[in-house]
Coordinates of C-alpha atoms in Angstrom, one line a residue:
Chain G
M156 CA -35.1 174.9 244.0
E157 CA -35.3 178.3 245.5
L158 CA -32.2 179.6 244.3
E159 CA -32.7 178.8 240.3
S160 CA -36.8 179.8 241.1
R161 CA -35.5 183.2 241.6
L162 CA -32.7 183.1 238.8
N163 CA -34.8 181.9 235.9
A164 CA -38.2 185.1 237.0
T165 CA -38.6 187.6 235.1
P166 CA -35.4 190.6 235.8
G167 CA -37.3 192.1 239.2
S168 CA -39.8 190.1 239.1
V169 CA -38.5 188.8 242.6
R170 CA -37.6 192.5 244.6
P171 CA -40.8 193.2 247.0
G172 CA -43.0 195.9 245.3
G173 CA -43.3 200.3 246.4
R174 CA -40.6 202.4 247.9
T175 CA -37.7 199.4 249.4
A176 CA -37.3 198.7 246.1
K177 CA -37.3 202.1 244.1
V178 CA -35.2 202.8 246.6
R179 CA -33.0 200.0 246.4
T180 CA -32.5 200.4 242.7
A181 CA -31.8 203.9 242.7
V182 CA -28.9 203.2 245.0
L183 CA -27.5 200.4 243.7
E184 CA -27.6 202.0 240.5
A185 CA -25.9 205.2 241.6
T186 CA -23.5 203.1 243.2
R187 CA -22.7 200.5 239.4
D188 CA -22.2 204.6 238.3
A189 CA -20.1 205.2 240.9
L190 CA -18.1 202.3 240.1
V191 CA -18.1 202.7 236.3
A192 CA -16.5 206.1 236.7
D193 CA -13.6 206.0 239.5
G194 CA -13.6 202.4 240.9
F195 CA -14.3 200.5 244.6
H196 CA -11.5 202.8 246.0
A197 CA -13.7 205.7 246.0
L198 CA -16.6 204.4 246.5
N199 CA -18.9 207.0 248.6
L200 CA -21.9 206.5 250.3
D201 CA -22.5 209.6 250.7
R202 CA -22.0 210.1 246.6
V203 CA -24.5 207.6 246.1
A204 CA -26.9 208.5 248.5
A205 CA -26.6 212.2 246.4
R206 CA -26.2 210.6 243.1
A207 CA -29.4 208.1 243.4
G208 CA -31.4 210.9 245.8
V209 CA -32.2 208.8 248.3
G210 CA -31.4 210.4 252.6
R211 CA -27.9 209.6 254.0
T212 CA -29.3 207.8 257.0
T213 CA -30.8 205.5 254.7
V214 CA -27.9 204.3 253.2
Y215 CA -26.1 203.9 255.9
R216 CA -29.0 202.5 257.9
R217 CA -29.5 199.6 255.3
W218 CA -25.9 199.7 253.8
G219 CA -23.6 200.7 256.3
S220 CA -20.6 200.6 254.0
A221 CA -19.1 200.9 250.1
P222 CA -18.7 197.2 251.1
G223 CA -21.8 196.1 252.3
L224 CA -22.9 198.1 248.4
V225 CA -20.7 195.9 246.2
A226 CA -22.3 193.1 248.2
D227 CA -25.8 194.3 247.8
L228 CA -25.0 195.5 243.8
L229 CA -23.4 191.1 243.5
R230 CA -26.4 189.7 245.2
D231 CA -28.5 191.8 242.6
M232 CA -26.9 191.4 239.7
A233 CA -27.5 187.2 241.0
E234 CA -30.9 187.9 241.0
Q235 CA -31.1 189.5 238.1
S236 CA -28.7 187.1 235.9
L237 CA -30.0 185.4 232.7
P238 CA -32.0 181.1 233.1
A239 CA -29.3 179.0 231.1
A240 CA -29.4 179.4 227.5
D241 CA -31.0 175.2 226.2
T242 CA -29.8 174.9 222.8
G243 CA -30.6 171.8 222.3
T244 CA -27.1 170.8 222.3
L245 CA -24.1 171.0 225.1
D246 CA -21.5 172.8 222.2
G247 CA -24.3 175.5 221.4
D248 CA -24.8 176.2 225.6
L249 CA -21.2 176.1 226.3
R250 CA -21.0 178.5 222.9
A251 CA -23.9 180.7 224.2
N252 CA -22.8 180.8 227.6
A253 CA -18.8 182.6 226.5
H254 CA -20.1 184.8 224.6
L255 CA -22.9 186.0 226.5
V256 CA -19.6 186.6 229.4
L257 CA -17.6 188.2 226.5
G258 CA -20.8 190.1 226.1
T259 CA -20.8 191.3 229.7
L260 CA -17.4 191.7 230.3
T261 CA -16.2 194.0 226.8
D262 CA -20.0 196.2 227.4
P263 CA -18.4 199.9 228.2
R264 CA -21.2 199.5 231.3
Q265 CA -21.1 195.6 233.1
G266 CA -17.6 195.6 231.5
P267 CA -15.6 198.5 234.4
V268 CA -18.4 197.0 236.9
F269 CA -16.5 193.0 236.9
A270 CA -13.3 195.1 237.1
A271 CA -14.3 197.5 239.8
V272 CA -15.9 194.5 242.4
I273 CA -13.2 192.3 241.0
A274 CA -11.2 194.9 242.5
A275 CA -12.6 194.8 245.6
A276 CA -12.8 191.2 245.7
A277 CA -9.4 191.6 246.6
C278 CA -8.8 194.3 249.4
D279 CA -12.1 193.7 251.3
G280 CA -13.3 190.2 252.6
E281 CA -17.1 191.3 252.4
C282 CA -16.1 192.0 248.6
A283 CA -14.4 188.8 248.2
A284 CA -17.2 186.1 249.4
A285 CA -19.9 188.6 247.6
L286 CA -18.6 187.7 244.9
R287 CA -17.5 183.9 246.0
G288 CA -21.6 183.6 246.1
F289 CA -22.2 185.9 243.1
Y290 CA -20.1 183.3 241.3
A291 CA -21.8 180.0 242.7
T292 CA -24.9 181.1 242.3
R293 CA -24.2 181.3 238.3
L294 CA -22.3 178.6 238.4
E295 CA -24.7 176.4 239.3
T296 CA -26.6 177.8 237.9
W297 CA -25.8 177.9 234.2
S298 CA -24.0 174.1 235.2
A299 CA -27.4 172.7 233.8
V300 CA -26.1 172.5 230.3
A301 CA -23.4 170.0 231.1
V302 CA -26.1 167.9 233.1
R303 CA -28.0 168.0 230.2
G304 CA -25.3 167.3 227.4
A305 CA -24.3 164.3 230.2
E306 CA -27.7 163.6 230.3
R307 CA -27.9 163.3 225.7
G308 CA -24.7 161.4 226.3
E309 CA -21.9 164.0 224.4
I310 CA -19.8 163.9 228.0
P311 CA -19.7 161.1 229.7
A312 CA -21.6 161.0 232.7
G313 CA -20.8 161.8 236.2
T314 CA -18.7 164.8 234.6
D315 CA -18.4 168.3 237.1
A316 CA -21.2 170.2 235.2
V317 CA -20.0 172.7 237.4
E318 CA -16.2 171.8 236.3
V319 CA -17.1 172.7 232.3
L320 CA -18.3 175.8 233.4
R321 CA -15.7 177.5 234.8
A322 CA -13.3 176.2 232.0
V323 CA -16.2 178.4 230.2
S324 CA -15.5 180.9 231.8
A325 CA -11.5 181.3 233.3
P326 CA -9.6 182.3 229.9
L327 CA -11.5 184.8 229.2
Y328 CA -11.1 186.3 232.5
Y329 CA -8.1 185.2 232.6
R330 CA -7.5 187.5 229.9
F331 CA -9.8 190.5 231.4
A332 CA -8.6 190.6 235.1
V333 CA -5.0 189.0 234.6
S334 CA -3.1 189.0 231.9
R335 CA -5.0 191.8 230.4
E336 CA -5.4 190.6 227.4
P337 CA -7.9 191.8 224.7
L338 CA -11.0 189.7 224.1
S339 CA -12.5 189.0 220.6
A340 CA -15.4 186.0 219.9
A341 CA -12.4 183.5 219.0
D342 CA -12.2 183.8 222.3
A343 CA -14.8 182.7 223.6
D344 CA -15.3 180.5 220.3
R345 CA -12.3 179.3 221.3
A346 CA -13.1 179.1 225.0
A347 CA -16.2 177.4 224.4
A348 CA -14.4 174.2 222.8
A349 CA -12.0 173.9 224.3
A350 CA -13.9 172.8 228.0
L351 CA -16.1 170.7 225.4
A352 CA -13.1 168.6 224.1
A353 CA -11.8 168.4 227.7
A354 CA -15.0 167.2 228.8
R355 CA -15.7 164.0 226.5
A356 CA -12.1 164.0 226.7
G357 CA -12.6 162.6 230.7
A358 CA -10.2 165.5 232.7
Y359 CA -13.8 166.8 234.5
A360 CA -15.4 163.4 234.7
P361 CA -15.0 161.7 238.4
A362 CA -11.4 159.6 239.0
A363 CA -10.3 161.0 236.2
R364 CA -7.2 160.0 234.9
G365 CA -6.4 162.8 232.2
P366 CA -5.0 162.4 229.6
E367 CA -1.1 159.9 229.7
R368 CA 0.3 160.5 232.9
A369 CA 4.2 160.1 231.6
G370 CA 7.3 162.4 232.8
D371 CA 5.2 163.1 235.9
T372 CA 6.8 165.7 237.5
G373 CA 3.8 168.1 239.3
Chain D
M134 CA 16.7 185.8 222.0
E135 CA 17.8 188.6 225.0
L136 CA 14.4 188.2 226.3
E137 CA 15.1 183.7 227.0
S138 CA 19.2 184.6 227.7
R139 CA 17.4 186.8 230.6
L140 CA 14.5 184.4 231.8
N141 CA 17.1 181.3 231.5
A142 CA 20.3 182.9 233.6
T143 CA 20.0 182.2 237.5
P144 CA 18.2 184.4 239.7
G145 CA 19.7 187.3 240.2
S146 CA 23.1 186.6 237.6
V147 CA 21.3 189.8 235.2
R148 CA 21.6 192.2 237.8
P149 CA 23.9 195.2 237.4
G150 CA 25.9 194.4 240.7
G151 CA 27.1 196.8 243.2
R152 CA 25.7 200.0 245.5
T153 CA 22.3 200.2 242.8
A154 CA 20.7 196.5 242.7
K155 CA 21.0 196.2 246.9
V156 CA 18.7 199.2 246.7
R157 CA 16.7 197.9 244.2
T158 CA 16.5 194.8 245.6
A159 CA 16.1 196.0 249.6
V160 CA 13.1 199.2 247.7
L161 CA 11.7 195.9 246.0
E162 CA 12.0 194.0 249.3
A163 CA 10.5 196.4 251.8
T164 CA 7.3 196.8 248.4
R165 CA 6.5 193.0 248.3
D166 CA 6.2 193.0 252.6
A167 CA 4.2 196.3 252.2
L168 CA 2.0 194.5 249.7
V169 CA 1.7 191.3 251.5
A170 CA 0.4 193.3 254.2
D171 CA -1.8 196.3 253.3
G172 CA -2.4 196.4 249.3
F173 CA -1.5 197.9 247.1
H174 CA -4.1 201.2 248.0
A175 CA -1.5 201.9 251.2
L176 CA 0.6 201.5 248.7
N177 CA 3.8 204.7 250.4
L178 CA 7.4 205.3 248.9
D179 CA 8.4 207.3 252.6
R180 CA 7.2 204.1 254.3
V181 CA 9.1 202.1 251.5
A182 CA 11.9 203.8 251.5
A183 CA 12.6 203.2 255.1
R184 CA 11.5 199.9 255.6
A185 CA 14.3 199.3 252.9
G186 CA 16.9 201.5 254.5
V187 CA 17.0 204.3 252.4
G188 CA 17.0 208.0 251.2
R189 CA 13.3 209.0 250.8
T190 CA 15.0 211.2 247.4
T191 CA 16.7 208.2 246.0
V192 CA 13.0 206.9 246.0
Y193 CA 11.3 209.4 244.7
R194 CA 14.2 210.0 241.8
R195 CA 13.9 206.6 240.8
W196 CA 10.4 204.8 240.3
G197 CA 7.9 208.1 241.1
S198 CA 5.0 206.5 242.4
A199 CA 3.4 203.7 244.1
P200 CA 2.1 202.5 240.1
G201 CA 6.1 202.5 240.1
L202 CA 7.2 200.2 242.6
V203 CA 4.9 198.2 241.4
A204 CA 5.6 198.3 237.3
D205 CA 9.2 197.5 238.6
L206 CA 8.2 194.8 241.1
L207 CA 7.2 193.0 238.0
R208 CA 9.6 193.3 236.0
D209 CA 12.0 192.0 238.7
M210 CA 9.3 189.5 239.1
A211 CA 8.9 188.6 235.2
E212 CA 13.6 188.9 235.7
Q213 CA 13.1 186.2 238.3
S214 CA 10.8 183.6 236.5
L215 CA 12.1 180.0 236.6
P216 CA 12.6 178.6 232.7
A217 CA 10.1 176.2 231.4
A218 CA 9.8 172.6 232.6
D219 CA 11.5 169.7 230.2
T220 CA 10.2 166.9 230.9
G221 CA 9.9 164.7 228.4
T222 CA 6.5 164.7 227.7
L223 CA 3.7 168.3 227.7
D224 CA 1.9 166.0 229.7
G225 CA 4.4 166.8 232.7
D226 CA 5.9 169.6 231.1
L227 CA 2.1 171.5 231.6
R228 CA 1.7 169.7 235.1
A229 CA 5.2 170.5 236.1
N230 CA 3.5 174.3 234.8
A231 CA 0.1 173.9 236.8
H232 CA 2.0 172.7 240.0
L233 CA 4.2 176.1 239.5
V234 CA 1.4 178.5 239.1
L235 CA -0.6 176.6 242.5
G236 CA 2.4 176.7 244.6
T237 CA 3.1 180.4 243.8
L238 CA -1.2 181.3 244.6
T239 CA -0.9 178.9 246.9
D240 CA 1.5 180.5 248.8
P241 CA 1.1 183.3 251.9
R242 CA 4.4 185.4 251.0
Q243 CA 3.4 184.7 247.0
G244 CA -0.5 184.5 246.8
P245 CA -0.8 188.1 248.3
V246 CA 1.6 189.9 246.3
F247 CA 0.0 188.3 243.6
A248 CA -3.5 189.1 244.9
A249 CA -2.4 192.7 245.1
V250 CA -0.9 193.4 242.2
I251 CA -3.9 191.2 240.1
A252 CA -5.7 194.6 242.4
A253 CA -3.2 196.8 241.7
A254 CA -4.1 196.4 237.8
A255 CA -7.7 196.8 238.4
C256 CA -6.8 200.5 239.7
D257 CA -4.2 201.8 237.1
G258 CA -3.3 201.8 233.8
E259 CA 0.7 201.5 234.6
C260 CA 0.6 198.4 236.9
A261 CA -2.1 196.8 234.6
A262 CA 0.2 196.9 231.9
A263 CA 3.3 196.6 234.1
L264 CA 1.4 193.7 235.1
R265 CA 0.6 192.3 231.7
G266 CA 4.2 192.4 230.1
F267 CA 4.6 190.0 233.2
Y268 CA 2.7 187.9 231.7
A269 CA 3.7 187.5 228.1
T270 CA 7.0 187.7 229.3
R271 CA 6.2 184.0 231.4
L272 CA 4.2 182.5 229.2
E273 CA 6.1 183.2 225.7
T274 CA 9.1 181.7 227.9
W275 CA 6.6 177.9 229.3
S276 CA 5.1 178.1 225.9
A277 CA 8.2 176.2 224.6
V278 CA 7.5 173.1 226.1
A279 CA 3.8 173.1 224.0
V280 CA 6.5 174.0 220.1
R281 CA 8.0 171.2 221.9
G282 CA 4.7 168.9 222.4
A283 CA 3.9 170.0 218.6
E284 CA 7.3 168.6 216.9
R285 CA 6.8 165.6 219.3
G286 CA 3.6 164.6 217.7
E287 CA 1.4 164.9 221.1
I288 CA -0.4 167.9 219.1
P289 CA -1.8 169.8 216.1
A290 CA 1.4 171.0 213.9
G291 CA 0.4 174.7 214.9
T292 CA -1.0 174.4 217.4
D293 CA -0.9 178.1 220.1
A294 CA 1.6 177.1 222.0
V295 CA 1.0 180.2 224.4
E296 CA -2.6 179.8 223.8
V297 CA -1.8 176.2 225.9
L298 CA 0.0 177.7 229.1
R299 CA -3.4 179.6 228.9
A300 CA -5.3 177.0 229.0
V301 CA -3.5 175.7 232.2
S302 CA -3.0 179.0 234.1
A303 CA -6.2 180.3 233.5
P304 CA -8.9 177.7 235.9
L305 CA -6.7 178.6 239.1
Y306 CA -6.4 182.3 238.5
Y307 CA -10.2 182.1 238.1
R308 CA -10.1 180.7 240.8
F309 CA -8.2 182.9 242.8
A310 CA -9.1 186.5 241.8
V311 CA -12.6 185.5 240.2
S312 CA -14.4 183.4 241.8
R313 CA -12.3 183.6 245.6
E314 CA -12.7 179.4 245.4
P315 CA -9.8 177.6 247.4
L316 CA -7.0 176.2 245.7
S317 CA -5.5 172.6 245.7
A318 CA -3.7 170.3 244.2
A319 CA -6.1 167.9 241.9
D320 CA -7.4 171.8 240.3
A321 CA -3.7 172.2 239.2
D322 CA -3.1 168.4 237.7
R323 CA -7.5 169.1 236.1
A324 CA -6.1 172.5 234.2
A325 CA -3.4 170.6 232.6
A326 CA -5.5 167.0 231.7
A327 CA -8.0 169.8 230.0
A328 CA -5.6 172.4 228.4
L329 CA -4.0 168.8 227.2
A330 CA -7.0 167.4 226.0
A331 CA -8.3 170.5 224.5
A332 CA -4.7 170.8 223.0
R333 CA -4.7 166.7 221.9
A334 CA -8.6 168.0 220.0
G335 CA -7.4 171.0 218.4
A336 CA -9.7 173.5 220.3
Y337 CA -6.0 175.5 219.8
A338 CA -4.6 174.6 216.6
P339 CA -5.0 177.3 213.8
A340 CA -8.6 177.6 211.8
A341 CA -9.7 175.5 215.1
R342 CA -13.4 174.3 214.2
G343 CA -13.4 172.9 217.8
P344 CA -16.3 170.3 218.2
E345 CA -18.8 169.5 216.5
R346 CA -20.4 173.2 215.4
A347 CA -24.2 172.1 215.7
G348 CA -26.4 175.3 217.2
D349 CA -24.5 177.6 217.1
T350 CA -26.1 180.6 219.4
G351 CA -23.2 183.1 219.8

């Protein structure tokens, strides 16, 4: 599938070579720097062009606006995202994913980039669509680990593989972007263990009724 | 405990009466309106004062800045938040909580307010601290349902009650604020069922090793 072949390619290998690629790399790098330094609302095409050493007209023609820069940055981040782990067990793969998310969100450079694009998505529709696309790509890629886990009988057949991966990421992003709480390795281990336990119990299986249904007040 | 007595009070009953309370109510209402209409970055004290029919000097003196308005709005939202459900089962209580979160995030007025304060927290430290305080209050209040569930033997003794409630909210907020995916009643039911299944499996219990630990690549 074209998406996976792109994502499993070594970083950069899918980009067209030559000057166009070099310009894009420099502009997206300058965009990252600007987001880390000042956030989305201070993102300015003139300053990005200057920082990248690229002509203003090129940046305006090719990216058009600050949301255009963020959207292309998110496309690039999706293209560069790592292929799914394959440790031999679903538990190992989910914990590898949880620690990859933890490492990204707590990285002094990557963390502020994610905070900025999440804020940008709350303020701008183009950024929101691009962020949705980024996570759709990433969840699709990593859902392979839950598909393999189901094939090995580690979780019920027909489990929603993407939902299992959402469940690993959600508690980490909740602390990072919503409740603004610190993140630790214990949070990553707990997120992976909880997602696996819920998947085993059938919470992500078709027509899952989940555990007992007494006292429904939903 | 002072926090719970405040939170279990009927809405508004904890506010001082009289003009000061009326001014605060009008200003926070105008702040909500402004956030829904234009988001945090367009929040302007002069326009809030005009919309609230309150003197500019009063608003500047009492709230000082746009983050000051957002921080007080979040304190008010915490004061007004509903007491925890008590349906008689942890499953019923967790699903009541999940559907309360779903109803808030999908409400045409409340949803945009939460999107705006989450974005504000990504851009401003005072807003971030206030948002952290809001969720600390809300999670503390609702953690009572997991404490009661453990006392009834529905989940292991010593389960981290706050973590169980974080687990219910996290998948809903992840879709709302991060992956920008639609939210449905099925998502709320799944979030509650998954949190309960993980809690039963010991994923939130002390020294939880979670399910099997083979293939650790974390």
